[in-house]
Amino acid sequence: SEMCIRDSLQFEPHFARHTYEKNGQIIHPGDVVINMHIPSCGPLTKEACMDSFRQAEQMFAPLFAGKPVPFMCSSWLLYPEHRNILPPTSRILGFMDFFDIVDSGTSDTGNLWRIFYTDDYSDLDRLPQETSVQRAYVAMLKRGTPAGFGTGYFFMKDGEIL
């Protein structure tokens, strides 16, 4: 297995692609948001995520002049179908819970390499099935449900998600 050092999630200013409203806060397409990238290794625990979010909020707060900091993520991790295929204890579902998912779509095999570490999906039975996510994805693909992604947002203020 590959070794990987993962300090935290990665964040950068980006432009919103959707209108998103929550608790009186609103962003529109083109507004600045903090986009996050999730390295493909390391534990995705709620505690580790909140720690990363809080660090990013502090770092980027000056951009938003005291208003809540909007975060955005577009990832295979936010694919709504996960609610149907993963167990309630799944860390992926825990990660999804941070976000209001406003858009999603299918992507054929776009991100499957992050799950299976291969680009050959010609024989589903030959894909690794060592993790619960791998097993859930093989079953999903065999049913004819494609892989996909979601885009989600949340606002953060004073270390808490609004």
mmCIF file of C-alpha atoms in Angstrom:
data_model
loop_
_atom_site.group_PDB
_atom_site.id
_atom_site.type_symbol
_atom_site.label_atom_id
_atom_site.label_comp_id
_atom_site.label_asym_id
_atom_site.label_seq_id
_atom_site.Cartn_x
_atom_site.Cartn_y
_atom_site.Cartn_z
ATOM 1 C CA SER A 1 0.000 0.000 0.000
ATOM 2 C CA GLU A 2 1.196 3.507 -0.736
ATOM 3 C CA MET A 3 2.497 5.688 2.044
ATOM 4 C CA CYS A 4 1.111 9.154 2.195
ATOM 5 C CA ILE A 5 1.487 12.133 4.459
ATOM 6 C CA ARG A 6 -1.740 14.085 4.713
ATOM 7 C CA ASP A 7 -1.676 17.251 6.768
ATOM 8 C CA SER A 8 -5.157 18.363 5.864
ATOM 9 C CA LEU A 9 -7.554 19.085 3.078
ATOM 10 C CA GLN A 10 -6.347 21.581 0.479
ATOM 11 C CA PHE A 11 -8.132 24.906 -0.033
ATOM 12 C CA GLU A 12 -8.004 27.696 -2.615
ATOM 13 C CA PRO A 13 -10.169 30.667 -3.593
ATOM 14 C CA HIS A 14 -12.412 29.798 -6.533
ATOM 15 C CA PHE A 15 -15.666 30.975 -8.122
ATOM 16 C CA ALA A 16 -19.063 29.591 -7.192
ATOM 17 C CA ARG A 17 -20.897 27.796 -9.986
ATOM 18 C CA HIS A 18 -24.334 27.826 -8.355
ATOM 19 C CA THR A 19 -26.658 29.962 -6.300
ATOM 20 C CA TYR A 20 -26.630 28.741 -2.713
ATOM 21 C CA GLU A 21 -28.594 30.156 0.190
ATOM 22 C CA LYS A 22 -28.508 29.153 3.848
ATOM 23 C CA ASN A 23 -29.526 30.928 7.049
ATOM 24 C CA GLY A 24 -29.812 34.304 5.343
ATOM 25 C CA GLN A 25 -26.452 34.000 3.562
ATOM 26 C CA ILE A 26 -26.362 33.755 -0.224
ATOM 27 C CA ILE A 27 -23.781 33.299 -2.934
ATOM 28 C CA HIS A 28 -24.275 33.470 -6.686
ATOM 29 C CA PRO A 29 -22.341 32.030 -9.627
ATOM 30 C CA GLY A 30 -19.086 33.960 -9.936
ATOM 31 C CA ASP A 31 -18.878 34.905 -6.242
ATOM 32 C CA VAL A 32 -15.643 33.961 -4.505
ATOM 33 C CA VAL A 33 -15.835 30.765 -2.456
ATOM 34 C CA ILE A 34 -13.200 28.559 -0.873
ATOM 35 C CA ASN A 35 -12.854 25.426 -2.970
ATOM 36 C CA MET A 36 -11.489 22.290 -1.356
ATOM 37 C CA HIS A 37 -9.553 19.377 -2.743
ATOM 38 C CA ILE A 38 -9.455 16.088 -0.864
ATOM 39 C CA PRO A 39 -6.146 14.195 -1.126
ATOM 40 C CA SER A 40 -6.840 10.563 -1.989
ATOM 41 C CA CYS A 41 -5.303 9.149 1.158
ATOM 42 C CA GLY A 42 -5.600 9.411 4.883
ATOM 43 C CA PRO A 43 -8.598 9.186 7.181
ATOM 44 C CA LEU A 44 -11.608 11.332 6.398
ATOM 45 C CA THR A 45 -12.796 11.600 9.983
ATOM 46 C CA LYS A 46 -15.271 14.283 10.976
ATOM 47 C CA GLU A 47 -12.794 15.629 13.539
ATOM 48 C CA ALA A 48 -9.960 15.895 11.001
ATOM 49 C CA CYS A 49 -12.283 17.587 8.509
ATOM 50 C CA MET A 50 -13.596 20.117 11.034
ATOM 51 C CA ASP A 51 -10.027 20.897 12.058
ATOM 52 C CA SER A 52 -9.111 21.570 8.420
ATOM 53 C CA PHE A 53 -12.255 23.643 7.837
ATOM 54 C CA ARG A 54 -11.513 25.793 10.898
ATOM 55 C CA GLN A 55 -7.920 26.403 9.806
ATOM 56 C CA ALA A 56 -9.111 27.358 6.320
ATOM 57 C CA GLU A 57 -11.819 29.637 7.725
ATOM 58 C CA GLN A 58 -9.216 31.527 9.777
ATOM 59 C CA MET A 59 -6.854 31.756 6.825
ATOM 60 C CA PHE A 60 -9.447 33.037 4.344
ATOM 61 C CA ALA A 61 -11.707 35.078 6.667
ATOM 62 C CA PRO A 62 -10.093 38.396 5.604
ATOM 63 C CA LEU A 63 -11.384 37.819 2.049
ATOM 64 C CA PHE A 64 -14.953 37.893 3.368
ATOM 65 C CA ALA A 65 -14.755 40.953 5.653
ATOM 66 C CA GLY A 66 -16.353 39.401 8.711
ATOM 67 C CA LYS A 67 -19.096 37.586 6.807
ATOM 68 C CA PRO A 68 -19.402 33.789 6.940
ATOM 69 C CA VAL A 69 -16.873 31.994 4.749
ATOM 70 C CA PRO A 70 -18.467 29.976 1.911
ATOM 71 C CA PHE A 71 -16.906 26.604 1.113
ATOM 72 C CA MET A 72 -17.448 24.575 -2.054
ATOM 73 C CA CYS A 73 -16.466 21.046 -3.020
ATOM 74 C CA SER A 74 -17.069 19.176 -6.251
ATOM 75 C CA SER A 75 -16.037 15.540 -5.874
ATOM 76 C CA TRP A 76 -16.946 11.911 -6.386
ATOM 77 C CA LEU A 77 -17.145 11.813 -2.578
ATOM 78 C CA LEU A 78 -20.340 13.914 -2.737
ATOM 79 C CA TYR A 79 -22.189 11.636 -5.200
ATOM 80 C CA PRO A 80 -25.751 11.395 -3.798
ATOM 81 C CA GLU A 81 -25.997 7.704 -4.764
ATOM 82 C CA HIS A 82 -23.651 6.961 -1.839
ATOM 83 C CA ARG A 83 -26.672 7.312 0.477
ATOM 84 C CA ASN A 84 -28.109 4.208 -1.216
ATOM 85 C CA ILE A 85 -24.997 2.040 -1.330
ATOM 86 C CA LEU A 86 -22.810 2.810 1.693
ATOM 87 C CA PRO A 87 -23.419 1.808 5.324
ATOM 88 C CA PRO A 88 -24.541 4.534 7.766
ATOM 89 C CA THR A 89 -21.139 4.345 9.478
ATOM 90 C CA SER A 90 -19.307 5.253 6.251
ATOM 91 C CA ARG A 91 -16.827 8.111 6.579
ATOM 92 C CA ILE A 92 -17.808 9.189 3.069
ATOM 93 C CA LEU A 93 -21.392 9.719 4.271
ATOM 94 C CA GLY A 94 -20.011 11.605 7.266
ATOM 95 C CA PHE A 95 -18.112 13.877 4.879
ATOM 96 C CA MET A 96 -21.232 14.387 2.746
ATOM 97 C CA ASP A 97 -23.139 15.475 5.858
ATOM 98 C CA PHE A 98 -21.073 18.680 6.058
ATOM 99 C CA PHE A 99 -22.489 19.900 2.733
ATOM 100 C CA ASP A 100 -25.710 20.946 1.110
ATOM 101 C CA ILE A 101 -25.373 19.166 -2.220
ATOM 102 C CA VAL A 102 -26.804 21.414 -4.912
ATOM 103 C CA ASP A 103 -25.770 19.625 -8.094
ATOM 104 C CA SER A 104 -24.727 16.139 -9.161
ATOM 105 C CA GLY A 105 -24.162 14.072 -12.240
ATOM 106 C CA THR A 106 -22.784 10.834 -13.576
ATOM 107 C CA SER A 107 -19.251 10.452 -14.857
ATOM 108 C CA ASP A 108 -18.921 6.967 -16.310
ATOM 109 C CA THR A 109 -15.519 5.916 -14.980
ATOM 110 C CA GLY A 110 -14.196 9.389 -14.197
ATOM 111 C CA ASN A 111 -13.157 8.847 -10.603
ATOM 112 C CA LEU A 112 -13.198 5.080 -10.272
ATOM 113 C CA TRP A 113 -9.392 4.996 -10.243
ATOM 114 C CA ARG A 114 -9.564 6.692 -6.841
ATOM 115 C CA ILE A 115 -11.491 3.677 -5.558
ATOM 116 C CA PHE A 116 -9.920 0.799 -7.482
ATOM 117 C CA TYR A 117 -6.441 2.159 -8.432
ATOM 118 C CA THR A 118 -6.846 0.900 -11.999
ATOM 119 C CA ASP A 119 -8.211 2.196 -15.298
ATOM 120 C CA ASP A 120 -9.425 -1.211 -16.505
ATOM 121 C CA TYR A 121 -13.130 -1.704 -15.774
ATOM 122 C CA SER A 122 -13.784 -4.238 -18.544
ATOM 123 C CA ASP A 123 -14.377 -7.078 -16.070
ATOM 124 C CA LEU A 124 -16.095 -5.914 -12.876
ATOM 125 C CA ASP A 125 -15.364 -9.238 -11.167
ATOM 126 C CA ARG A 126 -11.619 -8.571 -11.470
ATOM 127 C CA LEU A 127 -11.772 -5.244 -9.612
ATOM 128 C CA PRO A 128 -10.421 -5.281 -6.044
ATOM 129 C CA GLN A 129 -13.131 -5.820 -3.437
ATOM 130 C CA GLU A 130 -11.108 -5.431 -0.258
ATOM 131 C CA THR A 131 -12.935 -2.404 1.195
ATOM 132 C CA SER A 132 -16.621 -1.743 1.832
ATOM 133 C CA VAL A 133 -16.483 1.107 -0.702
ATOM 134 C CA GLN A 134 -14.971 -1.155 -3.370
ATOM 135 C CA ARG A 135 -17.605 -3.837 -2.729
ATOM 136 C CA ALA A 136 -20.430 -1.283 -2.796
ATOM 137 C CA TYR A 137 -19.165 0.196 -6.071
ATOM 138 C CA VAL A 138 -18.814 -3.199 -7.793
ATOM 139 C CA ALA A 139 -22.405 -4.036 -6.805
ATOM 140 C CA MET A 140 -23.627 -0.610 -7.980
ATOM 141 C CA LEU A 141 -21.844 -0.883 -11.331
ATOM 142 C CA LYS A 142 -23.204 -4.412 -11.850
ATOM 143 C CA ARG A 143 -26.724 -3.009 -11.381
ATOM 144 C CA GLY A 144 -25.992 -0.562 -14.178
ATOM 145 C CA THR A 145 -25.824 2.537 -11.976
ATOM 146 C CA PRO A 146 -22.959 4.740 -13.169
ATOM 147 C CA ALA A 147 -20.369 6.439 -11.017
ATOM 148 C CA GLY A 148 -20.786 10.142 -10.463
ATOM 149 C CA PHE A 149 -20.056 13.279 -8.485
ATOM 150 C CA GLY A 150 -21.742 15.977 -6.483
ATOM 151 C CA THR A 151 -21.118 19.639 -5.788
ATOM 152 C CA GLY A 152 -21.845 20.936 -2.311
ATOM 153 C CA TYR A 153 -21.541 24.114 -0.288
ATOM 154 C CA PHE A 154 -21.621 25.274 3.307
ATOM 155 C CA PHE A 155 -21.004 28.505 5.197
ATOM 156 C CA MET A 156 -18.725 28.662 8.224
ATOM 157 C CA LYS A 157 -18.539 31.353 10.891
ATOM 158 C CA ASP A 158 -16.460 31.384 14.093
ATOM 159 C CA GLY A 159 -15.435 27.763 13.673
ATOM 160 C CA GLU A 160 -18.945 26.395 13.184
ATOM 161 C CA ILE A 161 -20.855 25.316 10.090
ATOM 162 C CA LEU A 162 -24.020 27.373 9.683
#
